[in-house]
Structure formats: C-alpha cells, structure tokens
Short mmCIF file of C-alpha atoms in Angstrom, two decimals:
data_model
loop_
_atom_site.label_atom_id
_atom_site.label_comp_id
_atom_site.label_asym_id
_atom_site.label_seq_id
_atom_site.Cartn_x
_atom_site.Cartn_y
_atom_site.Cartn_z
CA MET H 115 16.22 -13.57 1.96
CA ASN H 116 15.87 -10.64 0.00
CA GLU H 117 17.73 -7.04 0.77
CA MET H 118 15.16 -5.36 0.43
CA LEU H 119 12.28 -7.52 0.79
CA HIS H 120 12.50 -9.52 4.82
CA SER H 121 10.53 -12.67 5.16
CA HIS H 122 10.18 -15.34 7.40
CA ARG H 123 7.20 -17.98 7.65
CA ASP H 124 5.16 -19.09 10.65
CA GLY H 125 4.02 -21.94 9.68
CA ALA H 126 1.00 -21.13 7.33
CA VAL H 127 1.92 -17.61 7.24
CA LEU H 128 4.58 -15.63 4.94
CA CYS H 129 5.58 -12.59 7.03
CA LEU H 130 7.45 -9.81 4.95
CA THR H 131 8.76 -7.13 5.47
CA LEU H 132 9.81 -4.18 3.24
CA HIS H 133 13.42 -3.16 3.98
CA ARG H 134 15.13 0.15 3.16
CA PRO H 135 15.35 1.72 6.56
CA ALA H 136 17.90 4.31 5.30
CA ALA H 137 15.59 5.13 2.50
CA ALA H 138 12.63 5.33 5.17
CA ASN H 139 11.42 1.92 3.01
CA ALA H 140 10.93 4.19 -0.21
CA LEU H 141 9.29 2.03 -3.42
CA HIS H 142 11.76 1.56 -5.97
CA SER H 143 11.41 -1.11 -9.24
CA ALA H 144 13.63 -3.58 -7.03
CA MET H 145 11.44 -3.98 -4.33
CA ALA H 146 8.31 -4.06 -6.33
CA GLY H 147 9.74 -6.24 -8.49
CA ALA H 148 10.75 -8.22 -4.55
CA LEU H 149 7.47 -7.88 -3.12
CA MET H 150 5.28 -8.99 -6.88
CA THR H 151 7.62 -11.83 -6.95
CA ALA H 152 7.08 -13.05 -3.15
CA LEU H 153 3.50 -12.76 -3.56
CA THR H 154 3.75 -14.72 -6.74
CA ALA H 155 5.80 -17.75 -5.24
CA ALA H 156 2.94 -17.62 -1.77
CA THR H 157 0.14 -17.79 -4.41
CA LEU H 158 1.77 -21.25 -5.58
CA ASP H 159 2.50 -22.17 -2.37
CA ASP H 160 -0.04 -24.87 -1.07
CA GLY H 161 1.93 -24.92 2.93
CA ILE H 162 1.04 -20.64 2.17
CA GLY H 163 -2.14 -20.01 3.79
CA ALA H 164 -1.84 -15.62 4.12
CA VAL H 165 0.52 -13.08 4.18
CA VAL H 166 1.35 -10.01 6.86
CA LEU H 167 2.88 -7.25 5.24
CA SER H 168 4.90 -4.60 7.69
CA GLY H 169 8.14 -1.91 7.44
CA ALA H 170 11.25 -2.02 9.01
CA GLY H 171 12.11 0.22 11.57
CA GLU H 172 9.79 2.51 13.77
CA ARG H 173 9.38 6.11 12.05
CA VAL H 174 8.49 5.07 8.24
CA PHE H 175 6.45 1.61 7.21
CA CYS H 176 7.10 3.20 3.28
CA ALA H 177 7.56 6.65 2.78
CA GLY H 178 5.94 6.15 -0.61
CA ALA H 179 7.19 5.89 -3.73
CA ASP H 180 11.37 6.83 -4.16
CA LEU H 181 11.34 10.26 -5.86
CA LYS H 182 14.97 9.17 -6.09
CA GLU H 183 15.07 6.55 -8.91
CA HIS H 184 15.30 7.48 -11.71
CA SER H 185 16.41 10.58 -11.48
CA GLU H 186 18.63 10.52 -14.85
CA LEU H 187 15.49 11.07 -16.53
CA GLU H 188 13.86 13.76 -17.20
CA GLN H 189 11.15 14.85 -14.25
CA GLY H 190 8.05 13.31 -16.68
CA ALA H 191 9.00 10.43 -18.01
CA ALA H 192 10.99 9.50 -14.21
CA ALA H 193 7.08 10.07 -12.64
CA LEU H 194 5.78 8.01 -15.40
CA LEU H 195 7.96 4.93 -14.59
CA ARG H 196 7.16 5.08 -10.73
CA ARG H 197 4.11 5.13 -11.46
CA GLU H 198 3.55 1.96 -13.14
CA THR H 199 6.38 0.76 -10.78
CA LEU H 200 3.42 1.40 -7.79
CA LEU H 201 0.20 0.70 -10.57
CA GLN H 202 1.93 -2.96 -10.91
CA THR H 203 2.10 -3.18 -7.26
CA LEU H 204 -1.08 -2.16 -5.79
CA LEU H 205 -2.83 -4.56 -8.60
CA ALA H 206 -0.17 -7.33 -7.61
CA LEU H 207 -1.19 -6.80 -3.93
CA LEU H 208 -5.09 -7.01 -4.52
CA ASP H 209 -5.13 -9.61 -6.89
CA PHE H 210 -3.17 -11.93 -4.46
CA PRO H 211 -5.76 -14.61 -3.88
CA LYS H 212 -5.38 -15.84 -0.06
CA PRO H 213 -5.08 -13.26 2.69
CA LEU H 214 -3.52 -10.63 2.98
CA LEU H 215 -2.86 -8.51 6.47
CA CYS H 216 -1.04 -5.14 5.88
CA ALA H 217 0.89 -4.32 10.34
CA VAL H 218 1.79 -0.64 9.66
CA GLN H 219 4.02 0.49 12.73
CA ALA H 220 4.30 4.02 11.76
CA ARG H 221 3.99 6.60 9.32
CA ALA H 222 2.21 5.80 5.96
CA ILE H 223 3.52 8.27 2.85
CA GLY H 224 2.11 8.30 -0.22
CA ALA H 225 1.80 5.31 -1.57
CA GLY H 226 2.98 3.92 1.04
CA SER H 227 -0.57 4.43 2.24
CA MET H 228 -1.72 2.68 -0.95
CA ILE H 229 0.10 0.18 -0.21
CA ALA H 230 -1.62 -0.38 2.81
CA LEU H 231 -5.00 0.17 1.57
CA ALA H 232 -4.51 -2.74 -1.20
CA ALA H 233 -4.00 -4.72 2.38
CA ASP H 234 -7.82 -7.14 3.21
CA ALA H 235 -6.97 -5.71 5.99
CA ILE H 236 -5.19 -2.74 8.10
CA TRP H 237 -3.58 -3.33 11.64
CA ALA H 238 -1.07 0.03 12.86
CA THR H 239 -0.10 0.93 16.18
CA ASP H 240 -1.75 3.71 17.80
CA ASP H 241 1.04 6.76 16.88
CA ALA H 242 0.27 5.71 12.86
CA ASN H 243 -0.47 7.51 10.66
CA PHE H 244 -1.75 7.95 6.86
CA THR H 245 -0.82 10.82 4.60
CA PHE H 246 -1.04 11.38 0.69
CA PRO H 247 1.24 15.04 1.01
CA GLU H 248 1.11 15.64 -3.06
CA ILE H 249 -0.88 18.13 -3.21
CA GLY H 250 1.66 20.41 -1.15
CA PHE H 251 4.22 19.72 -4.53
CA GLY H 252 1.25 20.65 -6.99
CA MET H 253 0.26 16.70 -7.76
CA ALA H 254 -2.33 15.34 -8.55
CA SER H 255 -3.17 12.14 -6.93
CA PRO H 256 -6.17 9.83 -8.35
CA MET H 257 -4.38 6.66 -7.76
CA GLY H 258 -4.64 7.81 -3.79
CA ALA H 259 -8.10 9.51 -3.67
CA THR H 260 -9.22 5.85 -5.63
CA MET H 261 -7.72 3.72 -3.05
CA LEU H 262 -8.71 6.21 -0.17
CA ALA H 263 -12.28 6.10 -1.94
CA ALA H 264 -12.43 2.85 -1.96
CA ARG H 265 -12.32 2.61 2.29
CA CYS H 266 -12.93 5.72 3.62
CA PRO H 267 -15.95 8.61 4.19
CA ARG H 268 -15.75 11.36 1.05
CA SER H 269 -15.22 14.47 3.41
CA THR H 270 -11.93 12.35 4.68
CA VAL H 271 -10.60 11.80 1.00
CA ILE H 272 -11.53 15.37 0.69
CA ARG H 273 -8.96 16.46 3.69
CA LEU H 274 -6.32 13.97 3.01
CA ILE H 275 -6.58 14.07 -0.60
CA GLN H 276 -6.85 17.95 -1.15
CA GLY H 277 -6.06 18.91 2.34
CA GLY H 278 -2.88 17.22 2.41
CA GLU H 279 -3.67 16.60 6.09
CA ARG H 280 -2.95 13.25 8.17
CA ALA H 281 -5.47 10.79 9.51
CA THR H 282 -4.34 9.03 12.28
CA ALA H 283 -5.12 5.49 12.62
CA GLY H 284 -7.53 6.49 15.36
CA GLU H 285 -9.38 8.03 12.88
CA ALA H 286 -8.66 5.35 10.73
CA LEU H 287 -10.13 2.57 13.23
CA ALA H 288 -13.50 4.91 14.15
CA GLN H 289 -14.24 5.27 10.61
CA GLY H 290 -13.97 1.34 9.93
CA TRP H 291 -10.82 1.36 7.93
CA ILE H 292 -7.90 -0.39 9.95
CA GLU H 293 -9.13 -3.17 11.56
CA ALA H 294 -7.42 -2.14 14.91
CA ILE H 295 -4.47 -0.83 17.10
CA HIS H 296 -1.97 -2.81 19.12
CA GLU H 297 1.30 -1.67 21.09
CA ARG H 298 4.46 -1.88 18.62
CA ALA H 299 5.34 -4.71 20.31
CA ASN H 300 2.78 -6.26 20.12
CA LEU H 301 1.12 -5.42 16.73
CA LEU H 302 3.25 -8.06 14.50
CA PRO H 303 2.60 -11.43 17.09
CA LEU H 304 -1.17 -10.34 17.02
CA ALA H 305 -1.40 -9.61 12.79
CA ILE H 306 0.64 -13.01 12.40
CA THR H 307 -2.10 -14.56 14.90
CA ARG H 308 -4.88 -13.07 12.76
CA ALA H 309 -3.83 -14.15 9.26
CA ARG H 310 -3.57 -17.90 11.34
CA GLN H 311 -7.41 -17.73 11.37
CA TRP H 312 -7.82 -16.55 8.10
CA ALA H 313 -5.31 -18.75 6.59
CA ALA H 314 -8.14 -21.52 7.50
CA HIS H 315 -10.45 -19.97 5.34
CA ALA H 316 -7.99 -19.54 2.43
CA GLY H 317 -8.75 -21.18 -1.27
CA PRO H 318 -10.10 -20.84 -3.95
CA ALA H 319 -14.37 -19.41 -2.39
CA HIS H 320 -11.58 -17.15 -0.57
CA ALA H 321 -9.78 -16.27 -4.51
CA GLY H 322 -13.10 -15.39 -5.77
CA ASN H 323 -14.63 -14.04 -3.34
CA LYS H 324 -11.81 -11.29 -3.71
CA GLN H 325 -11.05 -11.87 -7.11
CA TRP H 326 -15.11 -10.36 -7.36
CA ILE H 327 -15.17 -7.42 -4.27
CA ASN H 328 -11.89 -6.59 -5.85
CA ARG H 329 -13.51 -5.66 -9.34
CA ASP H 330 -13.99 -2.06 -9.10
CA LEU H 331 -11.35 -1.33 -7.34
CA ARG H 332 -8.74 -2.57 -10.16
CA ALA H 333 -10.50 -1.12 -12.80
CA GLU H 334 -11.12 2.46 -11.05
CA LEU H 335 -7.33 1.94 -10.11
CA ILE H 336 -5.39 1.33 -13.76
CA ALA H 337 -8.65 4.50 -15.05
CA ALA H 338 -6.82 6.42 -12.18
CA ALA H 339 -3.08 5.84 -13.24
CA SER H 340 -4.63 6.75 -17.04
CA GLU H 341 -5.85 10.04 -15.41
CA ALA H 342 -2.69 10.83 -13.37
CA THR H 343 -0.89 10.50 -16.67
CA ARG H 344 -3.49 12.98 -18.30
CA LEU H 345 -2.85 15.21 -15.83
CA GLN H 346 0.50 15.24 -15.92
CA HIS H 347 1.33 16.61 -19.43
CA SER H 348 -1.39 19.16 -19.57
CA LEU H 349 0.05 20.97 -15.57
CA SER H 350 3.23 20.62 -17.65
CA ASN H 351 1.79 22.13 -21.03
CA ARG H 352 0.32 25.14 -18.46
CA PRO H 353 1.86 28.30 -19.49
CA SER H 354 3.51 29.83 -16.76
CA VAL H 355 2.41 33.10 -15.96
#
C-alpha cells in the first residue's frame, strides 16, 4: 500500500484513496505519480472492471495543488511545475479506459474539484462542496473553467470561476453534474456498488466510447494549460502602479 495513495480491491472494483490527511490530501508530484501508476496498472489488469476514487478524512476530499511543493524555486517556475503535474493527472483520469467514479466526501478545492470532474461520475455527501478559489489570489484558472464547462451551465462556470463562490452538492445534483448524494457512511459502499454495475460494461466498446466522449475536453484542457502559462507570464510582466 502506497503511503499517499491507499488502495484495496472489492471484487472487480479497485478503490483508490488520496491519503495525505495532514496536508488536506493536496496533490503533489509524488501522489500524482502514484495515482497515474495505479491507473496504468488497473488498465492492464483484466480482473479490474472499474475504479472508485475517494479522499481520506472528513474535512477535505482534495485541497488542490500543494503550494508548498517546489517552494525553493522562483514562484513562476514552481507554478509551471505544479500545473504540469495537474495536467498529466487530469489527462490520466480522462484517458483511463474503464469506468471511473469519484466519491467526494467533503470539500473539493481548486485542483481537487478538477480531479472529481475528470471522473465519469461523481457521488458526494450532502455537505460536500466544490470551489475554485484562484480568482481570490489573482490567479487565472483556464483549466478549472474548462473542466467545469464540460459539465456545468455557463452561469455556474462564471459564478465559481469569476466569483470565487462555491457549489454545494445539492446544487451540483440539481444541475446534473453529480450523480447522487448519500450520507458519509454509505457513500463509498454505494459508489462501489454503482461501479460494480458499470464494470459489467467495461471493455473495448466502453473504452472507445469514453475516448470519443472525452476527445474535445482533452484537447481543450491541454490548450487551457498553455493559456494558463501565457496568462501567468502576462500578469507577472505587468508593470505595477
């Protein structure tokens, strides 16, 4: 068992848990690498029909990118490395050819919300919520906007990305971008049951459909990462007044 990514099998379902509770399950390169390695192994394992991704603890599903990583570097260089880590993680989730469900048991913040949105379906507790706080730090978030726009109405994208507001699980359910809400004690078992149902459809047809469904989002996400870098340079070079 990886210290940062716990895993266990429940029949044909592989359960992966982001496990950095002391750091609010923030994404850094080592955990991202462990997640991508686990997804690659699950792809090659014919005994695995689906994956359920969750977060450890009751406070946070994932607090986003770990801003402490690469702190020894210049700020722009550090941000670029964190963005690349996030991009590769999201692409790995989108490209995973089998059913992938995300069980969000608490707050999903920034990159944490993007990770959830990269799954085929999101299940959540009634007190879970989704936020993109970057605007409050003067940071553009093309990648977050891209992931949201793939599932949400434009008004929601503007409210969360530009207004820095939060979407509750109830709001997300009403808009159709999460599939179900359950009590915390039941969330993971029911998500596993749902994943087991989806696993029955895993195979080349499912993989082909998923690749086609995600084709535009994948391309837009890569373009969004590039735009985020351009905007970062533009904002950093702007003269102060």
